[in-house]
Tab-separated table of C-alpha atoms and ligand atoms in Angstrom:
chain	number	residue	atom	x	y	z
X	1079	MET	CA	-0.012	0.370	0.001
X	1080	LYS	CA	2.903	2.458	0.899
X	1081	LYS	CA	4.380	1.268	-2.472
X	1082	LEU	CA	1.426	2.068	-4.218
X	1083	ALA	CA	1.066	5.406	-2.620
X	1084	THR	CA	4.424	6.494	-3.397
X	1085	LEU	CA	4.073	5.394	-7.190
X	1086	VAL	CA	0.950	7.411	-7.152
X	1087	LEU	CA	3.261	10.363	-5.640
X	1088	MET	CA	5.865	9.985	-7.864
X	1089	ILE	CA	3.566	10.193	-11.682
X	1090	PRO	CA	3.510	14.019	-11.717
X	1091	LEU	CA	7.060	14.360	-11.324
X	1092	LEU	CA	7.618	11.329	-13.920
X	1093	LEU	CA	5.116	13.664	-16.053
X	1094	SER	CA	7.262	17.042	-15.890
X	1095	TRP	CA	10.488	15.215	-16.201
X	1096	THR	CA	9.074	13.790	-19.819
X	1097	ASP	CA	7.654	16.986	-20.780
X	1098	SER	CA	11.077	18.972	-19.079
X	1099	ILE	CA	12.648	16.229	-22.457
X	1100	ASN	CA	10.460	17.124	-24.664
X	1101	ALA	CA	10.984	20.867	-24.562
X	1102	GLU	CA	14.466	20.383	-24.374
X	1103	GLU	CA	14.144	18.406	-27.952
X	1104	SER	CA	11.799	20.965	-29.392
X	1105	ASP	CA	14.049	24.057	-28.260
X	1106	GLN	CA	16.748	22.907	-29.565
X	1107	VAL	CA	15.768	24.359	-33.401
X	1108	LYS	CA	15.905	27.813	-31.174
X	1109	GLU	CA	19.749	28.026	-30.944
X	1110	GLN	CA	20.139	27.962	-33.853
X	1111	VAL	CA	21.588	30.645	-36.553
X	1112	ILE	CA	20.283	29.866	-39.799
X	1113	TYR	CA	22.058	30.520	-43.395
X	1114	SER	CA	19.154	30.684	-46.257
X	1115	ILE	CA	20.599	29.143	-49.583
X	1116	PHE	CA	19.372	30.162	-52.876
X	1117	VAL	CA	20.693	27.269	-54.563
X	1118	ASP	CA	21.283	28.243	-58.187
X	1119	ARG	CA	22.307	31.451	-56.811
X	1120	PHE	CA	24.863	30.356	-54.845
X	1121	ASN	CA	28.379	29.469	-55.930
X	1122	ASN	CA	28.606	27.719	-59.593
X	1123	ILE	CA	31.804	24.517	-59.080
X	1124	ASP	CA	30.375	21.589	-61.091
X	1125	ARG	CA	30.277	23.092	-64.562
X	1126	SER	CA	29.913	19.833	-66.330
X	1127	ARG	CA	26.033	20.101	-65.089
X	1128	ASP	CA	25.477	23.469	-66.535
X	1129	LYS	CA	22.954	22.500	-69.567
X	1130	GLN	CA	20.876	25.197	-69.048
X	1131	VAL	CA	22.979	27.733	-67.597
X	1132	ASP	CA	22.405	31.965	-69.066
X	1133	ILE	CA	23.857	33.913	-66.539
X	1134	ASP	CA	22.286	36.823	-69.190
X	1135	ASP	CA	18.729	35.528	-68.474
X	1136	PRO	CA	17.417	36.533	-64.655
X	1137	ASN	CA	14.907	33.992	-65.278
X	1138	ALA	CA	17.059	30.741	-66.557
X	1139	TYR	CA	19.464	28.778	-64.430
X	1140	HIS	CA	22.454	30.117	-63.325
X	1141	GLY	CA	24.499	27.294	-62.533
X	1142	GLY	CA	24.876	27.051	-58.394
X	1143	ASP	CA	25.180	24.060	-57.492
X	1144	ILE	CA	25.410	20.821	-54.525
X	1145	GLN	CA	29.238	20.930	-54.748
X	1146	GLY	CA	29.151	24.783	-54.570
X	1147	ILE	CA	27.513	24.286	-51.579
X	1148	ILE	CA	29.748	21.481	-49.732
X	1149	ASP	CA	33.171	23.861	-51.247
X	1150	LYS	CA	31.701	26.451	-48.740
X	1151	LEU	CA	30.395	24.587	-45.977
X	1152	ASP	CA	34.077	25.943	-44.150
X	1153	TYR	CA	33.512	29.831	-45.040
X	1154	ILE	CA	29.423	29.650	-43.474
X	1155	LYS	CA	30.965	27.785	-40.365
X	1156	GLU	CA	33.369	30.247	-40.323
X	1157	LEU	CA	30.803	33.361	-40.199
X	1158	GLY	CA	28.951	31.640	-36.756
X	1159	PHE	CA	26.152	29.495	-38.769
X	1160	THR	CA	24.848	26.465	-37.011
X	1161	THR	CA	22.011	25.107	-39.818
X	1162	ILE	CA	21.795	25.590	-43.878
X	1163	SER	CA	18.222	25.831	-45.589
X	1164	LEU	CA	18.675	25.425	-49.119
X	1165	SER	CA	15.548	26.441	-51.858
X	1166	PRO	CA	14.341	23.306	-53.071
X	1167	ILE	CA	16.316	20.722	-54.821
X	1168	MET	CA	13.894	18.401	-56.631
X	1169	GLU	CA	13.428	17.615	-60.412
X	1170	ASN	CA	12.269	20.576	-61.820
X	1171	SER	CA	11.266	21.441	-64.859
X	1172	PRO	CA	12.894	22.993	-67.307
X	1173	ASN	CA	13.753	26.836	-66.430
X	1174	GLY	CA	13.130	26.057	-62.873
X	1175	TYR	CA	16.026	27.827	-61.184
X	1176	HIS	CA	13.884	28.457	-58.259
X	1177	GLY	CA	12.969	24.789	-57.945
X	1178	TYR	CA	9.216	25.286	-57.596
X	1179	TRP	CA	8.247	23.794	-60.554
X	1180	ILE	CA	8.681	20.402	-59.123
X	1181	GLU	CA	8.317	17.727	-61.664
X	1182	ASP	CA	9.379	14.676	-59.218
X	1183	TYR	CA	9.985	15.010	-55.623
X	1184	PHE	CA	11.943	11.898	-55.181
X	1185	LYS	CA	15.237	12.922	-57.599
X	1186	VAL	CA	17.862	16.002	-57.388
X	1187	GLU	CA	17.610	18.216	-59.966
X	1188	GLU	CA	19.930	17.162	-62.446
X	1189	GLU	CA	21.461	20.906	-62.537
X	1190	PHE	CA	22.232	20.815	-59.537
X	1191	GLY	CA	23.729	17.060	-59.169
X	1192	THR	CA	22.599	13.915	-57.708
X	1193	LEU	CA	21.472	12.214	-54.623
X	1194	ASP	CA	25.239	11.069	-53.748
X	1195	ASP	CA	25.978	14.432	-54.147
X	1196	VAL	CA	23.426	15.587	-51.242
X	1197	LYS	CA	24.180	12.501	-48.963
X	1198	THR	CA	27.884	13.904	-49.253
X	1199	LEU	CA	26.467	17.494	-48.894
X	1200	VAL	CA	25.050	16.615	-45.603
X	1201	GLU	CA	27.860	14.683	-44.334
X	1202	GLU	CA	30.185	17.248	-44.211
X	1203	ALA	CA	28.393	19.734	-42.902
X	1204	HIS	CA	27.455	17.084	-39.782
X	1205	ASP	CA	31.239	16.688	-39.846
X	1206	ARG	CA	31.133	20.622	-38.989
X	1207	GLY	CA	28.412	20.667	-36.541
X	1208	ILE	CA	25.845	22.357	-39.537
X	1209	LYS	CA	22.309	21.111	-39.632
X	1210	VAL	CA	21.017	20.806	-42.717
X	1211	ILE	CA	16.954	22.034	-43.686
X	1212	LEU	CA	15.505	20.989	-47.258
X	1213	GLU	CA	13.001	23.265	-48.652
X	1214	PHE	CA	9.710	21.360	-48.962
X	1215	VAL	CA	6.708	22.772	-51.856
X	1216	PRO	CA	3.423	20.060	-50.541
X	1217	ASN	CA	0.672	23.128	-52.058
X	1218	TYR	CA	1.542	23.089	-56.243
X	1219	VAL	CA	3.727	21.159	-58.429
X	1220	SER	CA	4.629	21.822	-61.856
X	1221	GLU	CA	2.861	21.560	-64.726
X	1222	ASN	CA	4.477	18.481	-65.957
X	1223	HIS	CA	4.210	16.973	-63.048
X	1224	GLN	CA	1.787	13.394	-63.028
X	1225	PHE	CA	-1.242	14.393	-60.970
X	1226	ALA	CA	-1.356	18.058	-63.106
X	1227	ASP	CA	-3.907	16.944	-65.373
X	1228	ASP	CA	-5.761	14.903	-63.115
X	1229	SER	CA	-8.523	17.019	-61.921
X	1230	SER	CA	-9.369	14.739	-58.285
X	1231	LYS	CA	-5.629	16.018	-57.707
X	1232	THR	CA	-5.517	19.509	-58.355
X	1233	LYS	CA	-7.479	22.787	-57.333
X	1234	PRO	CA	-8.149	25.738	-59.166
X	1235	ASN	CA	-4.890	28.379	-58.319
X	1236	THR	CA	-6.148	30.969	-56.003
X	1237	THR	CA	-2.950	33.315	-55.708
X	1238	ALA	CA	-1.520	34.590	-59.024
X	1239	ASP	CA	0.549	37.288	-57.467
X	1240	ILE	CA	3.689	35.170	-57.565
X	1241	LEU	CA	6.280	35.820	-60.415
X	1242	TRP	CA	6.729	31.438	-61.250
X	1243	LEU	CA	3.333	30.582	-59.814
X	1244	ASP	CA	1.244	30.569	-63.780
X	1245	GLY	CA	3.993	27.260	-64.326
X	1246	THR	CA	2.472	25.578	-61.306
X	1247	VAL	CA	-0.880	23.422	-60.763
X	1248	THR	CA	-2.180	23.658	-56.887
X	1249	LEU	CA	-2.541	20.236	-55.430
X	1250	ASN	CA	-5.890	18.846	-53.484
X	1251	GLN	CA	-4.625	17.595	-50.090
X	1252	GLU	CA	-7.439	16.763	-49.372
X	1253	ASN	CA	-6.499	13.979	-52.137
X	1254	ALA	CA	-5.469	10.194	-50.874
X	1255	GLU	CA	-2.772	9.573	-53.072
X	1256	VAL	CA	-1.697	13.449	-53.230
X	1257	LYS	CA	-1.500	13.314	-49.426
X	1258	GLN	CA	0.236	9.821	-49.725
X	1259	MET	CA	2.873	11.234	-51.817
X	1260	LEU	CA	4.193	14.052	-50.204
X	1261	LEU	CA	4.273	12.041	-47.137
X	1262	ASP	CA	6.422	9.493	-48.886
X	1263	ALA	CA	8.378	12.165	-50.205
X	1264	ALA	CA	9.068	13.535	-46.819
X	1265	ASP	CA	10.144	10.440	-45.484
X	1266	PHE	CA	12.559	9.880	-48.798
X	1267	TRP	CA	14.848	12.958	-47.967
X	1268	LEU	CA	14.969	11.978	-44.351
X	1269	LYS	CA	16.086	8.893	-45.109
X	1270	GLU	CA	17.803	8.785	-47.789
X	1271	THR	CA	20.056	11.792	-47.053
X	1272	GLY	CA	19.655	12.144	-43.076
X	1273	ILE	CA	18.664	15.544	-43.234
X	1274	ASP	CA	18.008	17.029	-40.668
X	1275	GLY	CA	14.553	19.090	-41.224
X	1276	TYR	CA	12.002	20.987	-43.377
X	1277	GLN	CA	11.801	24.434	-43.999
X	1278	LEU	CA	7.514	23.933	-45.281
X	1279	HIS	CA	6.836	26.511	-48.239
X	1280	ALA	CA	4.466	29.296	-48.340
X	1281	ILE	CA	2.569	27.448	-45.151
X	1282	GLU	CA	-0.718	29.816	-45.118
X	1283	GLN	CA	-1.465	28.129	-48.449
X	1284	THR	CA	-1.495	24.590	-47.199
X	1285	SER	CA	-4.977	22.970	-45.817
X	1286	ILE	CA	-5.140	22.796	-42.299
X	1287	PRO	CA	-5.619	19.041	-41.744
X	1288	PHE	CA	-3.257	18.337	-44.225
X	1289	LEU	CA	-0.251	20.432	-42.552
X	1290	LYS	CA	-1.186	18.646	-39.016
X	1291	GLN	CA	-1.304	15.642	-40.632
X	1292	PHE	CA	2.374	16.717	-42.114
X	1293	ILE	CA	4.005	17.653	-38.932
X	1294	ASP	CA	2.969	14.793	-36.797
X	1295	HIS	CA	4.313	12.573	-39.377
X	1296	VAL	CA	6.999	13.872	-40.038
X	1297	LYS	CA	7.905	14.168	-35.674
X	1298	GLU	CA	7.270	10.318	-35.796
X	1299	VAL	CA	9.266	9.771	-38.457
X	1300	LYS	CA	12.552	11.648	-36.651
X	1301	PRO	CA	11.280	13.196	-33.324
X	1302	ASP	CA	13.884	15.872	-32.823
X	1303	ILE	CA	12.989	17.589	-36.557
X	1304	TYR	CA	13.761	20.584	-36.983
X	1305	LEU	CA	10.687	22.400	-38.904
X	1306	THR	CA	10.481	25.816	-39.762
X	1307	GLY	CA	7.483	27.331	-42.183
X	1308	SER	CA	7.534	30.103	-44.875
X	1309	VAL	CA	5.045	32.713	-45.397
X	1310	LEU	CA	4.215	34.773	-48.641
X	1311	ASN	CA	0.801	35.828	-47.545
X	1312	PRO	CA	1.522	37.145	-43.802
X	1313	ASP	CA	-2.574	38.444	-44.242
X	1314	LYS	CA	-3.259	34.925	-44.693
X	1315	LEU	CA	-1.571	33.961	-41.397
X	1316	SER	CA	-4.058	32.606	-39.225
X	1317	ASP	CA	-3.778	31.381	-35.246
X	1318	GLU	CA	-4.837	28.030	-36.966
X	1319	TYR	CA	-1.321	27.699	-38.818
X	1320	LEU	CA	0.497	29.239	-35.977
X	1321	ASP	CA	-0.710	26.850	-33.417
X	1322	ALA	CA	-0.117	23.387	-36.083
X	1323	GLY	CA	3.118	22.656	-34.299
X	1324	ILE	CA	5.719	24.334	-36.615
X	1325	PRO	CA	8.247	25.804	-33.814
X	1326	LEU	CA	9.631	28.602	-36.259
X	1327	ILE	CA	7.348	30.352	-38.394
X	1328	GLU	CA	8.582	33.899	-40.508
X	1329	TYR	CA	7.747	36.993	-38.674
X	1330	GLY	CA	6.982	39.514	-41.595
X	1331	PRO	CA	6.057	42.286	-38.911
X	1332	MET	CA	8.981	42.065	-38.220
X	1333	GLN	CA	11.339	42.455	-41.042
X	1334	GLU	CA	9.538	45.555	-41.504
X	1335	ALA	CA	9.299	47.092	-38.683
X	1336	MET	CA	13.340	46.608	-38.444
X	1337	VAL	CA	13.798	47.873	-42.236
X	1338	ASN	CA	11.903	50.908	-41.040
X	1339	VAL	CA	13.714	51.802	-38.061
X	1340	LEU	CA	17.419	50.885	-38.924
X	1341	THR	CA	16.949	52.758	-42.440
X	1342	ASN	CA	15.930	55.908	-40.499
X	1343	VAL	CA	18.516	56.647	-38.444
X	1344	GLY	CA	16.987	58.743	-35.251
X	1345	THR	CA	14.194	55.792	-34.714
X	1346	PRO	CA	14.788	54.695	-31.650
X	1347	PRO	CA	14.681	50.647	-31.956
X	1348	SER	CA	12.564	50.532	-29.048
X	1349	ASP	CA	9.703	50.636	-32.068
X	1350	ILE	CA	10.761	47.194	-32.954
X	1351	TYR	CA	10.145	46.464	-29.460
X	1352	LYS	CA	6.770	47.899	-29.608
X	1353	LYS	CA	5.473	46.007	-32.886
X	1354	TRP	CA	6.990	42.445	-31.440
X	1355	GLU	CA	4.153	43.428	-28.092
X	1356	GLU	CA	1.400	44.297	-30.729
X	1357	SER	CA	1.969	40.878	-33.078
X	1358	GLY	CA	1.831	38.847	-30.407
X	1359	LYS	CA	5.951	38.275	-28.769
X	1360	ARG	CA	5.898	35.140	-31.405
X	1361	THR	CA	9.561	33.220	-31.613
X	1362	GLY	CA	9.475	32.938	-35.213
X	1363	LEU	CA	11.834	33.383	-38.145
X	1364	LEU	CA	13.513	36.969	-37.453
X	1365	TYR	CA	14.866	37.820	-41.526
X	1366	ILE	CA	15.699	41.064	-42.403
X	1367	ASP	CA	15.330	40.292	-46.320
X	1368	ASN	CA	15.302	37.313	-47.959
X	1369	LYS	CA	15.226	36.000	-52.097
X	1370	PHE	CA	11.929	37.649	-52.663
X	1371	THR	CA	12.749	41.554	-50.824
X	1372	ASP	CA	14.226	44.174	-51.769
X	1373	ARG	CA	18.178	43.761	-49.939
X	1374	PHE	CA	18.281	45.561	-46.513
X	1375	THR	CA	22.018	46.690	-48.141
X	1376	ARG	CA	19.934	48.306	-51.132
X	1377	GLU	CA	17.549	50.320	-47.931
X	1378	ILE	CA	20.250	51.272	-46.274
X	1379	VAL	CA	22.589	52.851	-49.327
X	1380	GLU	CA	19.107	54.593	-50.487
X	1381	ASN	CA	18.538	56.541	-47.310
X	1382	GLY	CA	22.558	57.273	-47.172
X	1383	GLN	CA	23.514	55.222	-44.375
X	1384	ASN	CA	26.906	53.128	-44.159
X	1385	PRO	CA	26.294	49.853	-45.127
X	1386	LEU	CA	28.660	48.130	-42.609
X	1387	THR	CA	27.666	50.303	-39.793
X	1388	THR	CA	24.023	49.583	-40.118
X	1389	TRP	CA	24.457	45.703	-40.576
X	1390	LYS	CA	25.964	45.828	-37.325
X	1391	LEU	CA	22.885	47.411	-35.631
X	1392	ALA	CA	20.506	45.054	-37.682
X	1393	LEU	CA	22.363	41.920	-36.482
X	1394	ALA	CA	22.341	42.564	-32.745
X	1395	TYR	CA	18.872	42.844	-32.862
X	1396	LEU	CA	18.200	39.428	-35.126
X	1397	TYR	CA	20.819	37.552	-32.518
X	1398	THR	CA	19.302	38.829	-29.540
X	1399	ALA	CA	15.672	39.687	-29.892
X	1400	PRO	CA	13.762	36.677	-28.871
X	1401	GLY	CA	13.330	34.112	-32.653
X	1402	VAL	CA	16.077	32.824	-34.893
X	1403	PRO	CA	18.329	34.499	-36.993
X	1404	PHE	CA	17.481	33.806	-40.835
X	1405	ILE	CA	20.213	35.297	-42.757
X	1406	TYR	CA	19.779	35.318	-46.665
X	1407	GLN	CA	23.069	34.482	-48.706
X	1408	GLY	CA	25.105	37.296	-49.826
X	1409	SER	CA	24.029	39.135	-46.596
X	1410	GLU	CA	28.020	39.123	-45.021
X	1411	ILE	CA	29.541	40.364	-48.413
X	1412	PRO	CA	26.588	42.798	-48.483
X	1413	MET	CA	25.204	42.177	-51.189
X	1414	ASP	CA	23.122	45.317	-52.642
X	1415	GLY	CA	20.002	44.998	-55.246
X	1416	ASP	CA	16.527	46.136	-54.990
X	1417	THR	CA	15.338	43.997	-58.761
X	1418	GLN	CA	14.970	40.352	-58.799
X	1419	GLU	CA	18.002	40.398	-61.257
X	1420	GLU	CA	20.530	41.937	-58.310
X	1421	ILE	CA	18.545	40.161	-55.200
X	1422	GLN	CA	18.871	36.447	-56.787
X	1423	ARG	CA	22.862	37.237	-57.708
X	1424	LEU	CA	25.231	34.420	-57.173
X	1425	VAL	CA	27.088	35.423	-54.549
X	1426	GLN	CA	30.017	37.433	-54.963
X	1427	PHE	CA	32.403	35.889	-52.809
X	1428	ASN	CA	35.255	38.155	-53.834
X	1429	ASN	CA	33.886	41.625	-52.725
X	1430	SER	CA	33.487	40.686	-49.147
X	1431	ASP	CA	33.586	42.923	-46.430
X	1432	PRO	CA	36.322	41.465	-43.527
X	1433	ASP	CA	34.421	43.665	-40.852
X	1434	LEU	CA	31.157	42.517	-41.404
X	1435	HIS	CA	32.934	38.331	-41.443
X	1436	ASP	CA	34.515	39.102	-38.389
X	1437	PHE	CA	31.157	41.031	-36.434
X	1438	PHE	CA	28.768	37.990	-37.973
X	1439	ASN	CA	31.219	35.977	-36.525
X	1440	LYS	CA	31.733	37.400	-33.340
X	1441	ILE	CA	28.072	38.130	-32.319
X	1442	ALA	CA	27.243	34.282	-33.199
X	1443	ALA	CA	29.636	32.858	-30.667
X	1444	ILE	CA	28.089	35.523	-28.368
X	1445	ARG	CA	24.889	34.125	-28.887
X	1446	LYS	CA	26.248	30.797	-28.633
X	1447	GLN	CA	28.184	31.428	-25.234
X	1448	PHE	CA	24.784	32.660	-24.229
X	1449	PRO	CA	21.677	30.484	-24.338
X	1450	VAL	CA	19.805	33.062	-22.181
X	1451	LEU	CA	20.184	34.740	-26.021
X	1452	SER	CA	17.803	31.796	-27.412
X	1453	HIS	CA	15.291	31.511	-23.950
X	1454	GLY	CA	15.351	34.013	-21.886
X	1455	LYS	CA	12.912	36.602	-21.632
X	1456	PHE	CA	13.005	39.918	-23.357
X	1457	GLU	CA	12.128	43.327	-21.765
X	1458	LEU	CA	12.161	46.869	-22.758
X	1459	VAL	CA	14.944	48.282	-20.710
X	1460	ASP	CA	14.308	52.503	-21.116
X	1461	SER	CA	15.687	54.523	-24.031
X	1462	ASN	CA	16.529	58.149	-24.801
X	1463	GLY	CA	16.196	59.819	-27.834
X	1464	ALA	CA	16.840	57.000	-30.664
X	1465	MET	CA	19.138	54.850	-28.447
X	1466	SER	CA	17.435	51.911	-26.371
X	1467	ILE	CA	18.642	49.132	-23.910
X	1468	PHE	CA	16.956	46.031	-24.667
X	1469	LYS	CA	17.800	42.754	-21.492
X	1470	ARG	CA	17.377	39.602	-22.137
X	1471	TYR	CA	17.206	37.593	-18.623
X	1472	ASP	CA	16.594	33.367	-16.964
X	1473	GLU	CA	16.979	33.367	-13.218
X	1474	ASP	CA	20.739	32.859	-13.437
X	1475	THR	CA	22.246	35.271	-16.090
X	1476	THR	CA	20.855	39.069	-17.667
X	1477	ILE	CA	22.571	40.625	-20.312
X	1478	PHE	CA	21.661	44.398	-21.847
X	1479	ILE	CA	21.486	45.028	-25.125
X	1480	ALA	CA	22.251	48.640	-25.978
X	1481	MET	CA	21.508	50.285	-29.558
X	1482	ASN	CA	21.769	53.782	-30.629
X	1483	ASN	CA	20.527	54.789	-33.484
X	1484	ASP	CA	19.981	58.411	-32.848
X	1485	VAL	CA	21.960	61.515	-34.846
X	1486	GLY	CA	24.294	61.866	-32.046
X	1487	THR	CA	25.948	60.493	-28.532
X	1488	LYS	CA	23.520	59.307	-26.819
X	1489	SER	CA	23.147	57.172	-22.653
X	1490	VAL	CA	20.764	55.188	-21.216
X	1491	PHE	CA	20.479	54.233	-17.150
X	1492	VAL	CA	19.676	50.715	-15.682
X	1493	GLU	CA	19.088	50.513	-12.835
X	1494	ASP	CA	18.519	46.772	-12.180
X	1495	VAL	CA	21.583	45.573	-11.717
X	1496	PRO	CA	22.499	43.357	-8.771
X	1497	GLU	CA	24.500	44.757	-6.025
X	1498	GLY	CA	28.543	44.813	-6.426
X	1499	MET	CA	28.409	44.059	-9.987
X	1500	GLN	CA	29.436	46.197	-13.539
X	1501	LEU	CA	28.446	45.866	-16.970
X	1502	THR	CA	31.263	44.267	-18.993
X	1503	GLY	CA	30.557	45.033	-23.185
X	1504	LEU	CA	31.515	42.138	-25.521
X	1505	LEU	CA	31.466	43.606	-28.386
X	1506	GLY	CA	34.153	46.702	-27.361
X	1507	ASP	CA	35.938	47.365	-24.439
X	1508	ASN	CA	33.055	49.434	-22.127
X	1509	ILE	CA	32.971	48.982	-18.670
X	1510	VAL	CA	30.261	50.659	-17.025
X	1511	ARG	CA	30.124	50.359	-12.968
X	1512	LYS	CA	27.349	51.998	-10.448
X	1513	ASN	CA	27.758	55.815	-9.819
X	1514	GLU	CA	26.849	57.650	-7.062
X	1515	ASP	CA	23.238	57.203	-7.573
X	1516	GLY	CA	23.374	53.614	-7.605
X	1517	LYS	CA	22.753	53.498	-11.332
X	1518	TYR	CA	24.341	52.586	-14.735
X	1519	LYS	CA	25.294	55.134	-17.093
X	1520	ILE	CA	24.972	53.403	-20.499
X	1521	GLY	CA	26.447	55.613	-22.800
X	1522	LEU	CA	27.042	55.384	-26.921
X	1523	ASP	CA	28.470	57.040	-30.288
X	1524	ARG	CA	25.724	56.765	-33.243
X	1525	GLU	CA	24.930	54.464	-34.783
X	1526	SER	CA	26.516	51.830	-32.465
X	1527	VAL	CA	25.670	48.777	-30.649
X	1528	GLU	CA	27.188	46.896	-27.143
X	1529	ILE	CA	25.545	43.778	-25.725
X	1530	PHE	CA	26.545	43.546	-21.915
X	1531	ILE	CA	26.878	40.925	-19.171
X	1532	THR	CA	26.636	41.301	-15.533
X	1533	GLU	CA	29.899	40.353	-13.672
X	1534	LYS	CA	31.750	40.866	-10.598
X	1535	ASP	CA	33.165	44.706	-9.896
X	1536	LYS	CA	36.296	44.402	-10.044
X	1537	GLY	CA	37.148	47.599	-9.123
X	1538	LEU	CA	40.694	49.192	-9.942
X	1539	ASN	CA	43.040	46.094	-9.954
X	1540	TRP	CA	45.617	47.582	-7.449
X	1541	MET	CA	47.908	44.380	-7.945
X	1542	TYR	CA	48.483	45.444	-11.379
X	1543	ILE	CA	48.805	49.309	-10.764
X	1544	THR	CA	51.633	48.614	-7.998
X	1545	ALA	CA	53.340	45.950	-9.916
X	1546	VAL	CA	53.405	48.969	-13.306
X	1547	VAL	CA	54.246	51.625	-10.627
X	1548	GLY	CA	56.782	49.466	-9.358
X	1549	VAL	CA	58.727	48.358	-12.885
X	1550	PHE	CA	58.735	51.909	-13.744
X	1551	LEU	CA	60.681	52.885	-10.897
X	1552	ILE	CA	63.208	50.281	-11.004
X	1553	PHE	CA	63.440	51.612	-14.512
X	1554	VAL	CA	63.861	55.357	-12.957
X	1555	LEU	CA	66.643	54.229	-10.571
X	1556	PHE	CA	68.598	52.281	-12.856
X	1557	ILE	CA	68.698	55.136	-15.178
X	1558	VAL	CA	69.639	57.769	-12.302
X	1559	ALA	CA	72.456	55.273	-11.171
X	1560	LEU	CA	73.844	55.077	-15.126
X	1561	SER	CA	73.672	59.005	-15.413
X	1562	VAL	CA	75.554	58.927	-11.983
X	1563	LYS	CA	78.432	56.590	-13.268
X	1564	HIS	CA	78.549	58.084	-16.358
X	1565	ARG	CA	79.085	61.433	-14.843
X	1566	LYS	CA	81.791	60.236	-12.524
X	1567	ARG	CA	83.983	58.616	-15.015
X	1568	SER	CA	83.407	62.071	-17.046
X	1569	GLN	CA	84.998	63.654	-13.798
Q	163	CA	CA1	26.950	24.329	-61.759
Q	164	CA	CA1	15.439	19.598	-64.247
């Protein structure tokens, strides 16, 4: 009887234990920093496959391939990325450089490589600690797909505002054969290539019952799968989609808010925070541009700002606010452009800015070192003019993120720092100590950023000062002795 009672008492404990394990698994994806690769427009190494390439035609293949990605894995790792997300690589109809004209879900597009190339890519990525996500297109197929002429398997196209959609036929996801084919395709890539997950394309166009079935299915096949979702029409993204079980969904309103604030010097970063509060405090995929938007660099240049300076501010927010940074290829160069041709240009690896590379690396390292930046609570501390300070915190750690988007030097006071602590900057050499009023005054130059951890206030280091003064005194005595000796000799 006593044993039974003990067991019954243990049930809630066991339940909470399994809960925390599940939470840890699903939370892993939230620690990533994702590099988004547009395969045809990344890096052309395997020229033997360039059968449909026409670099002068923005609507033709430009030659990027799987080998081109393998060759750049060290580069991607050096930039601090932990996951790569590839545009669709399934076999496409002619000119399907974007990957959205799928003819066969079980083959690799011949312009990109073979299934063996993809396996090699995944192995090489995993050897470097990099996860691989494939974009999966569940809503439509090429006009040449075997389902395209079967009216029971298709539906009329509903959205016509996208460039490549006129080459596609919308799938009827309620049809049993269509469902089965999509689920089999999802299994195929997981099992054959060892990829870590999927970026589901345009989730707001998917039927909800199918979406839920798909998510349940792939989670059963791979319980620790990384699932992300892209959104083409944010207006159609209802709560049903947000709650369907995809942990990270592209966060359009945040992109708009970030661009608006950061390309208008004098606007406080707290405006981005307000937008986050208004739109329900989601933790989504945070991106500042992608293959469908103008390059952020273009917006910066158009506003007469310095790309390196403004990119640093953007990265500071992307890497420390709730969500996962989703960085479009070429941002690290940084690439520029506002036409399809420019936005989707092959990455210009030779034009890169070493300072921006270093910053990518540094801020990714900070995010990795402090998990509170992935999981902690997020709050606005205060603003002064266009300088704002945010904090991320949990029971053990507090980190302050200071961003000055003002036209001049600004400072903001911070009060809630535990007794005996100082604020130590991780990006520069900034140290802030408590003043006589018990406050911490954080000052920053215009358009700059700093990330502060709280550390024990070391005060002035007397040991060091004594040593330096001591060495100096010995040196002076030595010189005096020498000159006395010299004078005696010359007498
Ligand atoms: Ca090629
Ligand atoms: Ca093809």
